[in-house]
Short mmCIF file of C-alpha atoms in Angstrom, two decimals:
data_model
loop_
_atom_site.label_atom_id
_atom_site.label_comp_id
_atom_site.label_asym_id
_atom_site.label_seq_id
_atom_site.Cartn_x
_atom_site.Cartn_y
_atom_site.Cartn_z
CA MET U 1 58.05 -9.48 -11.07
CA ASN U 2 59.11 -5.83 -10.93
CA TYR U 3 58.86 -3.70 -14.06
CA THR U 4 60.60 -0.45 -14.78
CA ARG U 5 58.52 2.53 -15.83
CA GLY U 6 59.70 2.10 -19.41
CA GLU U 7 58.79 -1.60 -19.46
CA VAL U 8 55.30 -0.85 -18.16
CA ARG U 9 54.85 1.79 -20.86
CA ASP U 10 56.09 -0.56 -23.60
CA LYS U 11 53.84 -3.39 -22.38
CA TYR U 12 50.80 -1.11 -22.32
CA GLU U 13 51.54 0.32 -25.77
CA LYS U 14 51.93 -3.21 -27.13
CA ILE U 15 48.45 -4.11 -25.84
CA LEU U 16 47.00 -1.03 -27.53
CA GLU U 17 48.80 -1.71 -30.83
CA GLU U 18 47.61 -5.33 -30.90
CA ALA U 19 44.03 -4.28 -30.20
CA PHE U 20 44.24 -1.58 -32.86
CA SER U 21 45.56 -4.05 -35.43
CA ALA U 22 42.78 -6.51 -34.58
CA ALA U 23 40.19 -3.75 -34.89
CA LYS U 24 41.38 -2.90 -38.40
CA MET U 25 40.77 -6.51 -39.42
CA GLU U 26 37.09 -6.32 -38.37
CA THR U 27 34.77 -5.80 -41.35
CA ARG U 28 31.56 -5.44 -39.35
CA VAL U 29 30.70 -3.92 -35.99
CA PHE U 30 27.43 -4.65 -34.21
CA ASN U 31 25.67 -2.55 -31.63
CA LYS U 32 25.62 -5.46 -29.20
CA HIS U 33 29.44 -5.42 -29.06
CA TRP U 34 29.24 -2.22 -27.06
CA ILE U 35 26.92 -3.67 -24.41
CA ASP U 36 28.82 -4.55 -21.25
CA SER U 37 26.02 -6.75 -19.83
CA PRO U 38 24.51 -8.59 -22.82
CA TRP U 39 21.27 -10.48 -22.26
CA SER U 40 22.48 -13.84 -23.48
CA GLY U 41 19.84 -15.57 -25.60
CA PHE U 42 17.03 -13.21 -24.60
CA PHE U 43 16.22 -11.95 -28.11
CA GLU U 44 16.94 -15.20 -29.95
CA GLY U 45 14.09 -17.34 -31.27
CA LYS U 46 11.42 -14.75 -30.49
CA ASP U 47 8.88 -13.11 -32.75
CA PRO U 48 9.66 -9.42 -32.09
CA LEU U 49 6.03 -8.48 -32.66
CA ARG U 50 4.27 -11.13 -30.61
CA ALA U 51 3.71 -11.11 -26.86
CA SER U 52 2.57 -14.09 -24.83
CA PRO U 53 -0.98 -13.94 -23.41
CA THR U 54 -1.25 -12.29 -20.00
CA GLY U 55 -4.38 -14.06 -18.75
CA VAL U 56 -3.95 -17.04 -16.39
CA HIS U 57 -6.02 -20.04 -15.35
CA GLU U 58 -8.65 -19.37 -12.68
CA ASP U 59 -7.16 -22.05 -10.43
CA THR U 60 -3.97 -19.98 -10.29
CA ILE U 61 -5.90 -16.82 -9.41
CA THR U 62 -7.83 -18.59 -6.68
CA HIS U 63 -4.76 -20.24 -5.18
CA ILE U 64 -2.77 -16.99 -5.00
CA CYS U 65 -5.72 -15.04 -3.61
CA ARG U 66 -6.34 -17.63 -0.90
CA ARG U 67 -2.71 -17.71 0.19
CA PHE U 68 -2.56 -13.90 0.08
CA SER U 69 -5.67 -13.71 2.26
CA SER U 70 -4.57 -16.25 4.86
CA ALA U 71 -2.51 -16.16 8.02
CA PRO U 72 0.83 -18.04 7.98
CA PRO U 73 0.58 -21.86 8.03
CA ASN U 74 1.75 -21.85 11.66
CA ALA U 75 -0.99 -19.38 12.61
CA SER U 76 -1.29 -20.84 16.09
CA ASP U 77 2.30 -19.83 16.80
CA PHE U 78 2.50 -16.70 14.63
CA VAL U 79 0.36 -13.93 16.14
CA ILE U 80 -0.71 -11.26 13.65
CA HIS U 81 -2.29 -7.92 14.44
CA ARG U 82 -6.07 -7.98 15.01
CA GLY U 83 -6.59 -5.15 12.51
CA LEU U 84 -4.70 -7.11 9.88
CA GLN U 85 -6.85 -10.16 10.53
CA ARG U 86 -9.90 -8.08 9.59
CA ILE U 87 -8.22 -7.19 6.30
CA LEU U 88 -7.50 -10.85 5.57
CA ASN U 89 -11.11 -11.75 6.35
CA THR U 90 -12.33 -9.06 3.93
CA ARG U 91 -10.10 -10.49 1.22
CA MET U 92 -11.53 -13.95 1.81
CA GLU U 93 -15.04 -12.59 1.35
CA MET U 94 -14.02 -11.08 -2.00
CA ILE U 95 -12.68 -14.43 -3.15
CA LYS U 96 -16.08 -15.98 -2.53
CA GLU U 97 -17.54 -13.34 -4.85
CA ARG U 98 -14.73 -13.89 -7.41
CA THR U 99 -13.65 -10.25 -7.13
CA ILE U 100 -10.36 -8.51 -6.34
CA ASP U 101 -9.30 -5.07 -5.17
CA TRP U 102 -6.11 -3.22 -6.09
CA ALA U 103 -3.81 -5.02 -3.64
CA MET U 104 -5.08 -8.43 -4.74
CA GLY U 105 -4.73 -7.59 -8.43
CA GLU U 106 -1.11 -6.67 -7.83
CA ALA U 107 -0.54 -9.80 -5.74
CA VAL U 108 -1.98 -12.09 -8.42
CA ALA U 109 0.26 -10.46 -11.04
CA PHE U 110 3.31 -10.99 -8.84
CA GLY U 111 2.32 -14.49 -7.75
CA SER U 112 1.58 -15.75 -11.26
CA LEU U 113 4.98 -14.53 -12.47
CA LEU U 114 6.70 -16.14 -9.49
CA LYS U 115 4.94 -19.39 -10.39
CA GLU U 116 6.40 -19.09 -13.90
CA GLY U 117 9.94 -18.68 -12.58
CA ILE U 118 10.19 -14.89 -12.82
CA HIS U 119 11.97 -13.11 -9.97
CA VAL U 120 9.86 -10.21 -8.69
CA ARG U 121 11.55 -7.38 -6.83
CA LEU U 122 9.71 -4.48 -5.15
CA SER U 123 11.45 -1.68 -3.27
CA GLY U 124 10.62 1.80 -2.01
CA GLN U 125 9.63 3.62 1.13
CA ASP U 126 7.11 1.57 3.10
CA VAL U 127 6.38 -0.92 0.29
CA GLU U 128 6.09 -3.93 2.58
CA ARG U 129 2.99 -2.55 4.26
CA GLY U 130 2.08 -0.09 1.52
CA THR U 131 2.02 3.65 2.20
CA PHE U 132 -1.77 3.51 2.37
CA SER U 133 -1.88 0.30 4.43
CA HIS U 134 -3.25 -1.72 1.54
CA ARG U 135 -0.49 -4.19 0.65
CA HIS U 136 0.73 -6.08 3.76
CA HIS U 137 3.18 -8.33 1.92
CA VAL U 138 5.16 -8.85 5.12
CA LEU U 139 3.36 -10.01 8.27
CA HIS U 140 4.95 -9.29 11.64
CA HIS U 141 4.68 -11.46 14.75
CA GLN U 142 3.08 -9.35 17.45
CA LYS U 143 4.89 -11.09 20.31
CA VAL U 144 8.28 -12.03 18.85
CA ASP U 145 10.56 -9.21 17.74
CA LYS U 146 11.85 -9.38 14.13
CA SER U 147 9.83 -12.51 13.40
CA GLN U 148 8.08 -12.03 10.07
CA TYR U 149 6.44 -13.91 7.21
CA THR U 150 6.50 -12.88 3.54
CA VAL U 151 3.32 -14.22 1.98
CA LEU U 152 4.24 -14.09 -1.71
CA ALA U 153 7.55 -15.81 -1.04
CA ASN U 154 5.62 -18.89 0.09
CA LEU U 155 3.03 -19.50 -2.64
CA TYR U 156 4.60 -22.52 -4.38
CA PRO U 157 7.41 -24.87 -3.36
CA ASP U 158 9.36 -24.30 -6.59
CA GLN U 159 8.55 -20.65 -7.27
CA ALA U 160 11.04 -17.89 -8.12
CA PRO U 161 12.30 -15.56 -5.35
CA TYR U 162 10.17 -12.64 -4.23
CA THR U 163 12.11 -9.69 -2.84
CA VAL U 164 10.22 -6.89 -1.09
CA CYS U 165 12.19 -4.36 0.92
CA ASN U 166 11.58 -0.98 2.48
CA SER U 167 14.21 1.49 1.33
CA SER U 168 15.86 4.58 2.73
CA LEU U 169 14.51 8.05 1.97
CA SER U 170 17.09 8.58 -0.78
CA GLU U 171 14.88 8.15 -3.85
CA TYR U 172 17.77 9.05 -6.17
CA ALA U 173 20.02 6.28 -4.85
CA VAL U 174 17.34 3.60 -4.65
CA LEU U 175 15.88 4.21 -8.11
CA GLY U 176 19.40 4.20 -9.56
CA PHE U 177 20.12 0.86 -7.90
CA GLU U 178 16.87 -0.70 -9.12
CA LEU U 179 17.56 0.57 -12.64
CA GLY U 180 20.94 -1.14 -12.58
CA PHE U 181 19.37 -4.34 -11.26
CA SER U 182 16.80 -4.34 -14.07
CA MET U 183 19.45 -3.82 -16.75
CA THR U 184 21.43 -6.90 -15.77
CA ASN U 185 18.54 -9.36 -15.94
CA PRO U 186 15.60 -9.09 -18.37
CA ASN U 187 13.85 -12.03 -16.69
CA ALA U 188 13.01 -10.19 -13.47
CA LEU U 189 10.16 -7.80 -12.78
CA VAL U 190 11.88 -4.93 -10.99
CA ILE U 191 9.63 -2.29 -9.42
CA TRP U 192 10.35 0.93 -7.57
CA GLU U 193 7.44 2.61 -5.80
CA ALA U 194 7.51 6.21 -4.65
CA GLN U 195 5.87 6.85 -1.29
CA PHE U 196 3.96 9.60 -3.11
CA GLY U 197 4.42 10.22 -6.82
CA ASP U 198 5.53 13.77 -6.07
CA PHE U 199 8.72 12.43 -4.47
CA HIS U 200 10.18 11.17 -7.73
CA ASN U 201 11.42 14.72 -8.38
CA THR U 202 14.56 13.90 -6.41
CA THR U 203 15.32 11.11 -8.92
CA GLN U 204 15.12 13.37 -11.97
CA CYS U 205 18.71 12.72 -13.05
CA ILE U 206 18.11 8.96 -13.18
CA ILE U 207 14.85 9.45 -15.09
CA ASP U 208 16.16 11.99 -17.62
CA GLN U 209 19.57 10.55 -18.38
CA PHE U 210 18.99 6.83 -18.07
CA ILE U 211 15.37 5.65 -18.04
CA ALA U 212 13.94 7.99 -20.69
CA SER U 213 16.82 7.80 -23.14
CA GLY U 214 19.00 4.82 -22.23
CA GLN U 215 17.99 2.72 -25.22
CA SER U 216 18.35 5.63 -27.62
CA LYS U 217 21.80 6.59 -26.36
CA TRP U 218 23.34 3.27 -25.39
CA ILE U 219 21.15 0.50 -26.88
CA ARG U 220 20.37 -0.58 -23.31
CA GLN U 221 16.83 -1.75 -22.63
CA THR U 222 15.21 -1.93 -19.21
CA GLY U 223 11.85 -3.23 -18.04
CA LEU U 224 11.93 -1.18 -14.82
CA VAL U 225 8.50 -0.28 -13.43
CA MET U 226 7.91 2.97 -11.56
CA LEU U 227 4.76 3.00 -9.40
CA LEU U 228 3.80 6.61 -8.69
CA PRO U 229 0.80 7.27 -6.39
CA HIS U 230 -1.09 10.11 -8.05
CA GLY U 231 -4.40 11.91 -7.63
CA MET U 232 -6.02 15.14 -6.49
CA GLU U 233 -7.61 14.45 -3.11
CA GLY U 234 -7.08 17.70 -1.22
CA MET U 235 -3.76 16.59 0.28
CA GLY U 236 -1.76 19.60 -0.87
CA PRO U 237 0.88 20.36 -3.52
CA GLU U 238 3.50 17.86 -2.31
CA HIS U 239 1.21 14.82 -2.03
CA SER U 240 -1.03 14.97 -5.11
CA SER U 241 0.85 14.90 -8.40
CA ALA U 242 3.38 12.50 -9.92
CA ARG U 243 3.89 15.10 -12.65
CA LEU U 244 2.36 12.97 -15.37
CA GLU U 245 2.96 15.78 -17.88
CA ARG U 246 6.74 15.50 -17.55
CA PHE U 247 6.82 11.82 -18.48
CA LEU U 248 4.50 12.43 -21.43
CA GLN U 249 6.64 15.32 -22.65
CA MET U 250 9.63 12.97 -22.83
CA THR U 251 7.88 10.27 -24.87
CA SER U 252 9.35 9.69 -28.31
CA ASP U 253 6.20 9.38 -30.46
CA ASP U 254 5.23 12.01 -33.05
CA PRO U 255 1.85 13.66 -32.33
CA ASP U 256 1.39 14.67 -35.98
CA ILE U 257 1.70 11.26 -37.63
CA LEU U 258 -1.17 8.79 -37.68
CA PRO U 259 0.45 5.32 -37.71
CA ALA U 260 -0.82 2.53 -39.91
CA PHE U 261 -3.47 0.45 -38.16
CA SER U 262 -2.70 -3.27 -38.37
CA THR U 263 -3.14 -6.48 -36.42
CA ASP U 264 0.18 -5.88 -34.64
CA PHE U 265 -0.43 -2.14 -34.16
CA ALA U 266 -0.43 -2.21 -30.35
CA ILE U 267 2.82 -4.11 -29.90
CA ARG U 268 4.51 -2.26 -32.76
CA GLN U 269 3.80 0.99 -30.92
CA LEU U 270 5.35 -0.44 -27.75
CA SER U 271 8.49 -1.49 -29.61
CA ASP U 272 8.93 1.95 -31.17
CA ILE U 273 8.48 4.18 -28.11
CA ASN U 274 11.04 4.93 -25.41
CA TRP U 275 8.74 4.09 -22.49
CA ILE U 276 5.14 3.26 -21.57
CA VAL U 277 3.00 5.64 -19.53
CA ALA U 278 -0.28 4.39 -18.07
CA ASN U 279 -2.92 5.33 -15.52
CA CYS U 280 -5.02 2.24 -14.80
CA SER U 281 -8.42 2.43 -13.16
CA THR U 282 -9.09 -1.27 -12.47
CA PRO U 283 -7.20 -4.01 -10.59
CA GLY U 284 -7.67 -6.29 -13.60
CA ASN U 285 -5.85 -3.91 -15.89
CA LEU U 286 -3.09 -3.49 -13.32
CA PHE U 287 -2.69 -7.27 -13.30
CA HIS U 288 -2.36 -7.42 -17.09
CA ILE U 289 0.02 -4.49 -17.52
CA LEU U 290 2.41 -5.84 -14.89
CA ARG U 291 2.45 -9.29 -16.49
CA ARG U 292 2.82 -7.74 -19.94
CA GLN U 293 6.10 -6.15 -18.82
CA ILE U 294 7.69 -9.59 -18.64
CA LEU U 295 5.84 -11.28 -21.50
CA LEU U 296 6.84 -8.71 -24.14
CA PRO U 297 9.66 -9.89 -26.45
CA PHE U 298 11.63 -6.73 -25.56
CA ARG U 299 11.94 -4.47 -22.54
CA LYS U 300 10.55 -0.96 -22.04
CA PRO U 301 10.27 1.10 -18.83
CA LEU U 302 6.74 1.37 -17.45
CA ILE U 303 5.69 4.61 -15.76
CA LEU U 304 2.50 3.76 -13.91
CA MET U 305 0.32 6.30 -12.14
CA THR U 306 -1.25 4.45 -9.22
CA PRO U 307 -4.25 5.41 -7.10
CA LYS U 308 -4.74 6.28 -3.45
CA SER U 309 -8.47 6.54 -2.75
CA LEU U 310 -9.21 3.82 -5.34
CA LEU U 311 -7.35 1.29 -3.21
CA ARG U 312 -10.54 0.88 -1.19
CA HIS U 313 -13.14 2.33 -3.55
CA PRO U 314 -16.16 -0.01 -3.78
CA GLU U 315 -16.40 0.54 -7.55
CA ALA U 316 -12.70 -0.03 -8.23
CA LYS U 317 -12.82 -3.81 -8.26
CA SER U 318 -12.42 -6.46 -10.94
CA SER U 319 -13.82 -9.92 -11.46
CA PHE U 320 -11.77 -13.08 -11.87
CA ASP U 321 -13.26 -13.06 -15.37
CA ASP U 322 -11.11 -10.01 -16.16
CA MET U 323 -7.89 -11.97 -15.56
CA VAL U 324 -8.53 -15.50 -16.82
CA GLU U 325 -7.08 -17.00 -19.98
CA GLY U 326 -8.19 -15.15 -23.09
CA THR U 327 -8.24 -11.72 -21.42
CA GLU U 328 -5.65 -9.00 -21.93
CA PHE U 329 -4.71 -5.45 -21.02
CA GLN U 330 -7.28 -2.91 -22.22
CA ARG U 331 -5.60 0.19 -23.61
CA VAL U 332 -8.98 1.91 -23.69
CA ILE U 333 -12.01 0.85 -21.64
CA PRO U 334 -15.19 1.87 -23.50
CA ASP U 335 -18.44 2.85 -21.82
CA ASN U 336 -20.56 -0.29 -21.44
CA GLY U 337 -23.60 1.47 -19.99
CA PRO U 338 -26.94 2.71 -21.41
CA VAL U 339 -25.20 4.85 -24.05
CA ASN U 340 -24.65 1.70 -26.12
CA LYS U 341 -28.38 1.40 -26.80
CA ASN U 342 -28.42 4.53 -28.94
CA PRO U 343 -24.90 5.77 -29.78
CA SER U 344 -26.23 8.30 -32.28
CA GLY U 345 -28.18 9.95 -29.47
CA VAL U 346 -25.10 10.54 -27.31
CA LYS U 347 -24.43 14.27 -27.01
CA ARG U 348 -21.05 14.18 -25.32
CA LEU U 349 -18.14 11.72 -25.31
CA ILE U 350 -15.72 12.23 -22.44
CA PHE U 351 -12.24 10.73 -22.52
CA CYS U 352 -10.44 10.52 -19.18
CA SER U 353 -7.83 8.51 -17.32
CA GLY U 354 -7.50 7.18 -13.80
CA LYS U 355 -9.41 8.15 -10.67
CA VAL U 356 -11.41 11.02 -12.19
CA TYR U 357 -13.50 8.42 -14.04
CA PHE U 358 -15.26 7.47 -10.80
CA ASP U 359 -15.96 11.12 -9.97
CA LEU U 360 -17.41 11.62 -13.46
CA THR U 361 -19.65 8.54 -13.38
CA ALA U 362 -21.05 9.46 -9.96
CA ALA U 363 -21.80 13.02 -11.11
CA ARG U 364 -23.29 11.76 -14.40
CA LYS U 365 -25.65 9.45 -12.53
CA GLU U 366 -26.71 12.22 -10.16
CA ALA U 367 -27.41 14.52 -13.11
CA GLY U 368 -29.41 11.86 -15.00
CA LEU U 369 -27.11 11.94 -18.04
CA GLU U 370 -26.36 8.22 -18.38
CA ASP U 371 -28.18 7.99 -21.73
CA THR U 372 -26.55 11.03 -23.36
CA VAL U 373 -22.99 11.22 -21.98
CA ALA U 374 -20.47 8.46 -22.70
CA ILE U 375 -17.26 8.15 -20.68
CA SER U 376 -14.28 6.22 -22.07
CA ARG U 377 -11.12 5.53 -20.11
CA VAL U 378 -7.69 5.88 -21.74
CA GLU U 379 -5.70 3.43 -19.61
CA GLN U 380 -2.51 3.47 -21.68
CA ILE U 381 -1.69 7.09 -22.42
CA ALA U 382 1.63 6.55 -24.20
CA PRO U 383 1.99 5.15 -26.74
CA PHE U 384 -1.32 6.75 -27.63
CA PRO U 385 -4.07 4.27 -28.65
CA TYR U 386 -5.02 6.07 -31.87
CA ASP U 387 -6.98 3.11 -33.19
CA LEU U 388 -9.23 2.66 -30.17
CA VAL U 389 -9.77 6.38 -29.60
CA LYS U 390 -10.79 6.80 -33.22
CA GLN U 391 -13.08 3.79 -32.88
CA GLU U 392 -14.81 5.44 -29.91
CA CYS U 393 -15.16 8.73 -31.79
CA ASP U 394 -16.63 6.95 -34.81
CA LYS U 395 -19.10 5.11 -32.59
CA TYR U 396 -20.46 8.36 -31.14
CA SER U 397 -20.34 10.31 -34.37
CA GLU U 398 -22.70 13.08 -33.21
CA ALA U 399 -21.09 13.62 -29.82
CA GLU U 400 -19.10 16.60 -28.63
CA LEU U 401 -15.61 15.48 -27.57
CA ILE U 402 -14.15 16.32 -24.16
CA TRP U 403 -10.90 15.43 -22.43
CA SER U 404 -11.48 15.53 -18.67
CA GLN U 405 -8.69 15.46 -16.11
CA GLU U 406 -8.30 16.31 -12.44
CA GLU U 407 -4.94 18.00 -12.91
CA HIS U 408 -4.61 21.68 -13.85
CA LYS U 409 -4.69 22.57 -17.54
CA ASN U 410 -0.93 23.12 -17.80
CA MET U 411 -0.35 19.73 -16.15
CA GLY U 412 -1.63 16.19 -16.55
CA ALA U 413 -2.18 14.59 -19.95
CA TRP U 414 -4.04 17.41 -21.76
CA SER U 415 -1.10 18.84 -23.72
CA TYR U 416 -0.16 15.31 -24.82
CA ILE U 417 -3.68 14.09 -25.55
CA GLN U 418 -5.05 17.09 -27.44
CA PRO U 419 -2.83 16.99 -30.57
CA ARG U 420 -3.04 13.20 -30.77
CA ILE U 421 -6.82 13.10 -30.70
CA ALA U 422 -6.74 15.81 -33.37
CA THR U 423 -4.42 13.64 -35.45
CA ALA U 424 -6.63 10.58 -34.96
CA LEU U 425 -9.66 12.54 -36.16
CA ASN U 426 -8.35 14.92 -38.79
CA ASN U 427 -5.12 13.61 -40.25
CA GLU U 428 -5.74 12.69 -43.88
CA ARG U 429 -2.34 11.03 -44.29
CA LEU U 430 -1.75 7.51 -43.10
CA ILE U 431 2.00 6.93 -42.87
CA ILE U 432 2.86 3.34 -43.73
CA PRO U 433 6.50 2.25 -43.30
CA SER U 434 7.63 0.02 -46.16
CA ALA U 435 10.87 -1.91 -46.52
CA PRO U 436 13.13 -1.93 -49.62
CA GLU U 437 12.02 -4.21 -52.43
CA SER U 438 14.16 -7.10 -51.24
CA GLN U 439 12.48 -6.97 -47.83
CA GLU U 440 8.86 -6.36 -48.86
CA SER U 441 7.64 -9.52 -47.17
CA GLN U 442 9.00 -8.42 -43.80
CA SER U 443 7.54 -5.97 -41.32
CA TRP U 444 9.37 -2.77 -40.42
CA TYR U 445 10.43 -4.20 -37.05
CA GLU U 446 11.41 -7.58 -38.49
CA TYR U 447 13.63 -5.81 -41.02
CA TRP U 448 15.62 -3.80 -38.47
CA PHE U 449 15.58 -6.17 -35.48
CA PRO U 450 18.39 -8.49 -36.67
CA TRP U 451 20.75 -5.55 -37.02
CA LEU U 452 20.09 -4.23 -33.55
CA PHE U 453 20.42 -7.66 -31.97
CA PRO U 454 22.12 -9.94 -34.52
CA ALA U 455 22.75 -13.65 -34.16
CA SER U 456 26.25 -14.76 -33.30
CA SER U 457 27.05 -15.68 -36.90
CA PRO U 458 25.38 -13.18 -39.24
CA SER U 459 25.67 -13.79 -42.93
CA GLU U 460 24.34 -10.63 -44.52
CA ALA U 461 25.31 -6.97 -44.50
CA PRO U 462 23.19 -4.46 -42.60
CA PRO U 463 20.76 -2.26 -44.53
CA SER U 464 22.40 0.61 -46.36
CA GLU U 465 19.43 2.93 -45.95
CA ALA U 466 16.21 3.20 -44.03
CA PRO U 467 12.98 1.88 -45.50
CA THR U 468 10.88 4.37 -47.36
CA GLN U 469 7.37 5.50 -46.51
CA SER U 470 4.19 5.46 -48.55
CA GLU U 471 0.89 7.23 -47.99
CA THR U 472 -2.79 6.53 -48.34
CA SER U 473 -5.87 8.55 -47.48
CA VAL U 474 -8.18 8.05 -44.53
CA ALA U 475 -11.46 9.69 -43.65
CA SER U 476 -11.29 13.01 -41.80
CA ASP U 477 -13.41 14.04 -38.80
CA THR U 478 -13.67 17.80 -38.27
CA ARG U 479 -14.60 17.65 -34.58
CA VAL U 480 -12.27 19.25 -32.04
CA VAL U 481 -11.66 17.89 -28.55
CA ARG U 482 -12.24 20.42 -25.76
CA TYR U 483 -10.78 20.59 -22.28
CA GLY U 484 -12.70 19.89 -19.08
CA GLY U 485 -10.78 20.37 -15.87
CA ARG U 486 -9.00 22.73 -13.53
CA PRO U 487 -7.55 26.01 -14.90
CA VAL U 488 -3.80 26.63 -15.13
CA SER U 489 -1.85 26.90 -11.91
CA ALA U 490 1.71 27.23 -10.67
CA SER U 491 1.06 24.78 -7.85
CA PRO U 492 0.01 21.16 -8.54
CA ALA U 493 -2.78 21.18 -5.94
CA THR U 494 -4.43 23.09 -3.14
CA GLY U 495 -4.09 22.02 0.46
CA ASN U 496 -7.44 23.51 1.43
CA LYS U 497 -10.23 20.93 1.45
CA LYS U 498 -12.95 23.48 0.71
CA THR U 499 -11.04 24.86 -2.27
CA HIS U 500 -10.37 21.32 -3.50
CA LEU U 501 -14.07 20.41 -3.43
CA ARG U 502 -15.01 23.63 -5.22
CA GLU U 503 -12.47 22.90 -7.95
CA LEU U 504 -13.77 19.33 -8.26
CA LYS U 505 -17.35 20.56 -8.60
CA ASN U 506 -16.32 22.99 -11.34
CA LEU U 507 -14.37 20.40 -13.32
CA LEU U 508 -17.28 17.94 -13.20
CA GLU U 509 -19.73 20.59 -14.37
CA THR U 510 -17.38 21.67 -17.16
CA SER U 511 -16.81 18.09 -18.30
CA LEU U 512 -20.46 17.01 -18.17
CA GLY U 513 -21.81 20.21 -19.66
CA GLY U 514 -23.37 21.64 -16.52
#
């Protein structure tokens, strides 16, 4: 049928008038009406402040590890590289000792989610092999071109799909695509890995405009994971820093307010913040934080600093016992060494995060300070674990407090950590959110959650005003945390090995009190 220009205009104006009339009849408008890709049923029937356990049965761990450490079932026909066979043999030896390294911790996290029906997707430059030759998720036939075998796609007959794909060098395009993928399906673990953490700077538009603030601006959640290899190892300014400080600067938690400590404190923090920033030091914690991404009753982006030298570090291993049922992600890993025998005799408590922990412990042992210097690892940096940091400070009540980092003073976590430790120690006001009288029996999150993601047939009006806040006093600690690390710098890292080692020596001496 052919329409005249006037008929087209009249038809279009009629559509607008009908929609406008229908809109005037609406008495309530919900946020979810503006979402173009609603997650049907995802938020219904869930306790918004309860996450499922992340530990798994040891049989599952063993099965995944064995498959991950084995040649393809048709090994007689599928010829793998001799060097890769040595890696598989090493993995088999670790299984006998019930231990895992970084690659195996990641594989068990992926494999256990695949077993539970969760699609896992990993993309980035050289992710199939792993930039540092540690992953090897895709095995290549050495005599037949383009013949390959994806190990994690063949763990169970009825598992979910596993997608692992090397991407182009356009970080901006690939991260944007993965973000979109993650926003359409909350029941998929979607991961983008930078070849080096430094390279995420070409994705800054995606990070700033969408990942950091998407929920705040558009009520759109995402569980996207960014794996950013990070660490000062003398490799120069373009291959050392994932710019941890930038992600921490964009977090939406207030450094001057000490939240109320409660049984649901950890998950409440996760629900309130715009994203999670972590720097894990053990394969076991990597396993838990990746599984937690899917088992949370909501979705938050995870910015994860990942190691390079720790991938093969003999101390950076975990036991099966760290991943079995009943275990969970450790936001802070306390010192379990000799300092526990006499906490009051500890002279210095060092907080740190990531790889520098292993440098500190080696230097502490060499200096004979294992009885007087405690080292605690802050694995989840944001949201800040106020409760556990304060617990550590209270335990070593006579100790001088140090934050040690390998990054320069104007970089890394120092500017984020310093005011929050001060708040944990010295803030005399404990801010406790409280609902209006009619909602006193509900938690803060339970009160607001139905109005952000209402059921299809709501029966009550939304709250007319925000809950009020009440205050109570807590004990104050007058200690001040001091900095131990590299001085300020315009460049993230030196490319001179001798300079790097001199800087490392100085930061260890400063942190340990040398």
